[in-house]
CSV table of C-alpha atoms and ligand atoms in Angstrom, one decimal:
chain,number,residue,atom,x,y,z
A,1,MET,CA,0.0,0.0,0.0
A,2,ARG,CA,1.5,3.3,-1.1
A,3,VAL,CA,-0.9,6.2,-0.3
A,4,VAL,CA,-1.0,9.9,0.3
A,5,PHE,CA,-3.3,11.5,2.8
A,6,LEU,CA,-4.3,14.9,1.5
A,7,GLY,CA,-6.4,17.6,3.3
A,8,ALA,CA,-6.4,20.8,5.2
A,9,PRO,CA,-4.7,21.2,8.5
A,10,GLY,CA,-6.7,19.5,11.3
A,11,VAL,CA,-8.8,17.2,9.1
A,12,GLY,CA,-7.4,14.2,11.0
A,13,LYS,CA,-4.7,12.9,8.6
A,14,GLY,CA,-2.2,12.2,11.3
A,15,THR,CA,-4.7,10.5,13.6
A,16,GLN,CA,-5.8,8.1,10.8
A,17,ALA,CA,-2.3,7.6,9.4
A,18,GLU,CA,-1.2,6.4,12.9
A,19,ARG,CA,-4.1,3.8,12.9
A,20,ILE,CA,-3.6,2.7,9.3
A,21,SER,CA,0.1,2.3,9.9
A,22,ALA,CA,-0.5,0.0,12.9
A,23,GLN,CA,-3.4,-1.9,11.3
A,24,TYR,CA,-1.8,-2.6,8.0
A,25,ARG,CA,1.9,-2.6,9.1
A,26,VAL,CA,3.0,0.0,6.7
A,27,ALA,CA,5.3,3.0,7.5
A,28,LYS,CA,3.8,6.3,8.4
A,29,ILE,CA,5.8,9.2,6.9
A,30,SER,CA,4.7,12.5,8.4
A,31,THR,CA,6.7,15.5,7.3
A,32,GLY,CA,5.2,17.5,10.2
A,33,ASP,CA,6.5,15.0,12.7
A,34,LEU,CA,9.9,14.8,11.0
A,35,LEU,CA,10.3,18.5,11.0
A,36,ARG,CA,9.1,18.9,14.6
A,37,GLU,CA,11.6,16.3,15.7
A,38,ALA,CA,14.4,18.2,13.9
A,39,VAL,CA,13.2,21.4,15.7
A,40,ARG,CA,13.3,19.6,19.0
A,41,MET,CA,16.8,18.3,18.4
A,42,LYS,CA,17.9,21.8,17.2
A,43,THR,CA,19.5,20.4,14.1
A,44,PRO,CA,20.5,22.9,11.4
A,45,LEU,CA,17.4,21.8,9.3
A,46,GLY,CA,15.2,22.2,12.4
A,47,ILE,CA,16.5,25.7,13.1
A,48,GLU,CA,15.8,26.7,9.5
A,49,ALA,CA,12.3,25.1,9.5
A,50,LYS,CA,11.2,26.5,12.9
A,51,SER,CA,10.4,30.1,11.9
A,52,TYR,CA,8.3,28.9,8.9
A,53,MET,CA,6.4,26.4,11.0
A,54,ASP,CA,5.7,28.8,13.9
A,55,GLN,CA,4.1,31.2,11.4
A,56,GLY,CA,2.1,28.5,9.7
A,57,LYS,CA,4.0,28.8,6.4
A,58,LEU,CA,5.4,26.0,4.4
A,59,VAL,CA,9.0,25.0,4.8
A,60,PRO,CA,10.9,25.3,1.5
A,61,ASP,CA,10.3,22.4,-0.9
A,62,ALA,CA,14.0,21.4,-1.2
A,63,VAL,CA,14.2,20.8,2.6
A,64,VAL,CA,11.1,18.7,2.8
A,65,ILE,CA,11.8,16.7,-0.4
A,66,GLY,CA,15.3,15.8,1.0
A,67,LEU,CA,13.6,14.5,4.2
A,68,VAL,CA,11.1,12.4,2.3
A,69,ARG,CA,13.6,11.0,-0.2
A,70,ALA,CA,15.8,9.8,2.7
A,71,LYS,CA,12.8,8.2,4.4
A,72,LEU,CA,11.6,6.4,1.3
A,73,ALA,CA,15.0,4.8,1.0
A,74,ASP,CA,14.6,3.3,4.5
A,75,PRO,CA,13.8,-0.5,4.6
A,76,SER,CA,10.8,0.2,6.8
A,77,CYS,CA,9.0,1.6,3.7
A,78,ALA,CA,9.5,-1.5,1.6
A,79,ALA,CA,6.1,-3.0,2.6
A,80,GLY,CA,4.4,0.3,1.9
A,81,PHE,CA,3.7,3.7,3.4
A,82,VAL,CA,1.2,6.3,4.2
A,83,LEU,CA,2.4,9.8,3.4
A,84,ASP,CA,0.9,12.3,5.9
A,85,GLY,CA,1.3,16.0,5.0
A,86,PHE,CA,3.4,15.4,1.9
A,87,PRO,CA,3.2,16.4,-0.9
A,88,ARG,CA,1.9,19.9,-0.2
A,89,THR,CA,2.8,21.7,-3.4
A,90,VAL,CA,2.8,20.7,-7.1
A,91,PRO,CA,6.7,20.6,-7.2
A,92,GLN,CA,6.7,18.3,-4.2
A,93,ALA,CA,4.1,16.0,-6.0
A,94,GLU,CA,6.3,16.0,-9.1
A,95,GLU,CA,9.4,15.1,-7.0
A,96,LEU,CA,7.5,12.3,-5.3
A,97,GLY,CA,6.5,10.8,-8.7
A,98,THR,CA,10.2,11.0,-9.8
A,99,ALA,CA,11.5,9.5,-6.6
A,100,LEU,CA,9.1,6.6,-6.8
A,101,ALA,CA,9.6,6.0,-10.5
A,102,SER,CA,13.4,5.7,-9.9
A,103,LYS,CA,12.6,2.7,-7.6
A,104,ALA,CA,10.1,1.3,-10.2
A,105,MET,CA,7.2,2.2,-7.8
A,106,ALA,CA,4.1,4.3,-8.1
A,107,LEU,CA,1.4,5.6,-5.8
A,108,ASP,CA,-1.7,3.4,-5.4
A,109,GLY,CA,-3.9,6.3,-4.4
A,110,VAL,CA,-4.5,9.7,-2.7
A,111,VAL,CA,-7.2,10.1,-0.2
A,112,ASN,CA,-8.6,13.6,0.1
A,113,PHE,CA,-9.9,14.1,3.7
A,114,GLN,CA,-12.9,16.5,3.8
A,115,VAL,CA,-14.2,18.3,6.9
A,116,PRO,CA,-16.2,21.6,7.2
A,117,ARG,CA,-13.9,24.6,8.1
A,118,GLU,CA,-15.6,25.3,11.4
A,119,ALA,CA,-14.9,21.7,12.6
A,120,VAL,CA,-11.3,22.0,11.5
A,121,VAL,CA,-10.7,25.1,13.6
A,122,GLN,CA,-12.4,23.3,16.5
A,123,ARG,CA,-10.2,20.3,16.1
A,124,LEU,CA,-7.0,22.4,15.8
A,125,SER,CA,-7.7,24.8,18.7
A,126,GLY,CA,-8.4,21.9,21.1
A,127,ARG,CA,-5.5,19.7,20.0
A,128,ARG,CA,-2.8,18.8,22.6
A,129,SER,CA,0.4,17.1,21.5
A,130,CYS,CA,3.2,15.2,23.0
A,131,PRO,CA,6.5,17.0,22.3
A,132,LYS,CA,8.4,13.8,22.9
A,133,CYS,CA,6.6,11.0,21.0
A,134,GLN,CA,4.3,13.2,18.9
A,135,ALA,CA,1.1,11.5,20.1
A,136,THR,CA,-2.0,13.7,19.6
A,137,PHE,CA,-5.0,14.3,21.8
A,138,HIS,CA,-8.0,16.6,22.0
A,139,VAL,CA,-9.4,18.4,25.0
A,140,ASN,CA,-12.9,17.2,24.0
A,141,PHE,CA,-12.7,14.5,21.3
A,142,ALA,CA,-9.7,12.5,22.3
A,143,LYS,CA,-8.9,13.1,26.0
A,144,PRO,CA,-5.8,11.5,27.5
A,145,LYS,CA,-6.4,9.2,30.5
A,146,VAL,CA,-4.8,11.7,32.8
A,147,ASP,CA,-5.4,15.3,32.1
A,148,GLY,CA,-2.4,17.0,30.4
A,149,ILE,CA,-0.3,13.8,30.3
A,150,CYS,CA,0.6,11.7,27.3
A,151,ASP,CA,-0.9,8.2,27.5
A,152,ARG,CA,2.0,6.7,25.5
A,153,CYS,CA,5.1,8.1,27.2
A,154,GLY,CA,4.0,10.1,30.3
A,155,GLU,CA,5.3,13.5,29.0
A,156,SER,CA,3.4,16.7,29.7
A,157,LEU,CA,1.2,17.6,26.7
A,158,VAL,CA,1.5,21.0,25.0
A,159,GLN,CA,-0.4,23.1,22.6
A,160,ARG,CA,1.6,23.3,19.3
A,161,SER,CA,2.8,26.9,18.6
A,162,ASP,CA,1.1,26.7,15.2
A,163,ASP,CA,-2.3,25.8,16.8
A,164,GLU,CA,-2.7,29.4,18.0
A,165,ARG,CA,-5.5,31.2,16.2
A,166,GLU,CA,-3.4,33.4,14.0
A,167,ALA,CA,-1.2,30.6,12.8
A,168,ILE,CA,-4.3,28.4,12.1
A,169,GLU,CA,-5.6,31.2,9.9
A,170,THR,CA,-2.3,31.4,8.0
A,171,ARG,CA,-2.2,27.6,7.6
A,172,LEU,CA,-5.7,27.4,6.2
A,173,LYS,CA,-4.9,30.2,3.7
A,174,VAL,CA,-1.6,28.5,2.7
A,175,TYR,CA,-3.5,25.2,2.2
A,176,ASP,CA,-6.1,26.9,-0.1
A,177,GLU,CA,-3.3,28.6,-2.1
A,178,GLN,CA,-0.6,26.0,-2.3
A,179,THR,CA,-1.9,22.6,-1.4
A,180,ALA,CA,-5.6,22.5,-2.7
A,181,PRO,CA,-4.3,22.5,-6.3
A,182,LEU,CA,-3.1,19.0,-5.7
A,183,VAL,CA,-6.7,17.8,-5.6
A,184,ARG,CA,-7.0,18.5,-9.3
A,185,TYR,CA,-3.5,17.3,-9.9
A,186,TYR,CA,-4.2,13.8,-8.5
A,187,ASP,CA,-7.8,13.7,-9.9
A,188,GLU,CA,-6.4,14.2,-13.4
A,189,ARG,CA,-4.1,11.3,-12.8
A,190,GLN,CA,-7.1,9.1,-11.6
A,191,LEU,CA,-5.5,8.6,-8.2
A,192,LEU,CA,-7.9,10.6,-6.1
A,193,SER,CA,-10.6,9.3,-3.6
A,194,SER,CA,-12.7,11.6,-1.4
A,195,LEU,CA,-13.3,10.8,2.2
A,196,ASP,CA,-15.9,12.4,4.4
A,197,ALA,CA,-13.8,12.8,7.5
A,198,SER,CA,-16.3,14.7,9.6
A,199,GLY,CA,-17.4,11.7,11.8
A,200,THR,CA,-15.8,10.3,14.9
A,201,VAL,CA,-12.3,8.9,14.7
A,202,ASP,CA,-13.7,5.3,14.6
A,203,VAL,CA,-16.3,6.1,11.9
A,204,VAL,CA,-13.7,7.8,9.8
A,205,PHE,CA,-11.4,4.8,10.2
A,206,GLN,CA,-14.1,2.4,9.0
A,207,HIS,CA,-14.8,4.5,5.9
A,208,LEU,CA,-11.1,5.0,5.2
A,209,SER,CA,-10.4,1.2,5.5
A,210,GLN,CA,-13.1,0.7,2.8
A,211,VAL,CA,-11.4,3.2,0.6
A,212,LEU,CA,-8.0,1.6,1.1
A,213,ALA,CA,-9.3,-2.0,0.7
A,214,PRO,CA,-8.5,-2.4,-3.0
A,215,TYR,CA,-4.8,-1.4,-2.4
A,216,GLN,CA,-4.5,-4.3,0.1
A,217,MET,CA,-5.2,-6.8,-2.6
A,218,ARG,CA,-2.5,-5.7,-5.0
B,1,LIG,P1,1.7,19.1,9.8
B,1,LIG,O1,2.1,18.6,11.1
B,1,LIG,O2,1.7,18.2,8.6
B,1,LIG,O3,0.4,19.9,10.0
B,1,LIG,P2,-1.0,19.9,9.2
B,1,LIG,O4,-1.0,19.4,7.8
B,1,LIG,O5,-1.3,21.3,9.3
B,1,LIG,O6,-1.8,18.9,9.8
B,1,LIG,P3,-2.2,18.8,11.3
B,1,LIG,O7,-1.1,17.9,11.9
B,1,LIG,O8,-2.4,20.1,11.8
B,1,LIG,O9,-3.6,18.1,11.2
B,1,LIG,P4,-4.0,16.6,10.8
B,1,LIG,O10,-4.8,16.6,9.6
B,1,LIG,O11,-2.8,15.6,10.9
B,1,LIG,O12,-5.0,16.4,12.1
B,1,LIG,P5,-4.8,15.5,13.4
B,1,LIG,O13,-4.9,14.1,13.1
B,1,LIG,O14,-3.6,16.0,14.2
B,1,LIG,O15,2.7,20.3,9.4
B,1,LIG,C1,3.0,21.3,10.3
B,1,LIG,C2,4.0,22.3,9.6
B,1,LIG,O16,5.1,21.7,9.1
B,1,LIG,C3,3.4,23.0,8.4
B,1,LIG,O17,2.6,24.1,8.7
B,1,LIG,C4,4.6,23.4,7.6
B,1,LIG,O18,5.3,24.5,8.2
B,1,LIG,C5,5.5,22.2,7.9
B,1,LIG,N1,5.4,21.2,6.9
B,1,LIG,C6,4.9,19.9,7.1
B,1,LIG,N2,4.9,19.2,5.9
B,1,LIG,C7,5.3,20.1,5.0
B,1,LIG,C8,5.5,20.0,3.6
B,1,LIG,N3,5.2,18.8,2.9
B,1,LIG,N4,6.0,21.0,2.9
B,1,LIG,C9,6.3,22.2,3.5
B,1,LIG,N5,6.1,22.4,4.9
B,1,LIG,C10,5.7,21.3,5.6
B,1,LIG,O19,-6.1,16.0,14.2
B,1,LIG,C11,-6.3,17.3,14.7
B,1,LIG,C12,-7.0,17.3,16.0
B,1,LIG,O20,-8.3,16.8,15.8
B,1,LIG,C13,-6.4,16.4,17.1
B,1,LIG,O21,-6.5,17.0,18.3
B,1,LIG,C14,-7.2,15.1,17.0
B,1,LIG,O22,-7.3,14.4,18.2
B,1,LIG,C15,-8.6,15.6,16.6
B,1,LIG,N6,-9.3,14.7,15.7
B,1,LIG,C16,-8.8,13.9,14.7
B,1,LIG,N7,-9.7,13.2,14.1
B,1,LIG,C17,-10.9,13.6,14.7
B,1,LIG,C18,-12.3,13.2,14.5
B,1,LIG,N8,-12.6,12.3,13.5
B,1,LIG,N9,-13.2,13.8,15.3
B,1,LIG,C19,-12.8,14.7,16.3
B,1,LIG,N10,-11.6,15.1,16.5
B,1,LIG,C20,-10.6,14.5,15.7
């Protein structure tokens, strides 16, 4: 299974990518997680990426493409992968196609997660994240067992700096301008499926599993 999860910030791509990765034993490649880890480790790439991320802007294509190329070469991706948050621009999509073709591979499909804007803002503003293991929670929809503490590793949860209202607005605008054109890009290549991602996490997972079922049989 080689799939891309596409959709605006906060539609639930990361939440579902985590579950699909565990269920189908495929790698989850989240460029947001990779970049946040680089920021946390204060690597040169992380230092460069931080100012873009805090403002809700996209990190330059060359930086992100390098990260994804390295990850795709990892043996953990041999059985398949879910790309979460990449590609986000047409040049990134073209680079992905080239990188896969060089390994005689291709994408099976692209799932476009769709959620009304008001719900997206509600999901993002209530999100709490683990800075250590990147697990994600929500103050209303996905509460941790102990308030403010990560279920998985026990670290204190934080609000991501780009989940402040101003950065959310910028991210949604950036999505409309730079990432939404990928819907047409992949539709023209007959790779696109739409997913109503407005239900609960479990309901969305069920629908998503149906969308992905044909890729399991290849
Ligand atoms: P990234 O981390 O990829 O952020 P994003 O795309 O904005 O996506 P989010 O993580 O905000 O949302 P999501 O759809 O994964 O939702 P989630 O499952 O967490 O990128 C961050 C930044 O890194 C970018 O702004 C950019 O600067 C940079 N970057 C990353 N990739 C890049 C690229 N390719 N090119 C350039 N720059 C790049 O869910 C959100 C919340 O809702 C959670 O609290 C969750 O618990 C809750 N939730 C999930 N599903 C449901 C549900 N069904 N019902 C109710 N609540 C739900």
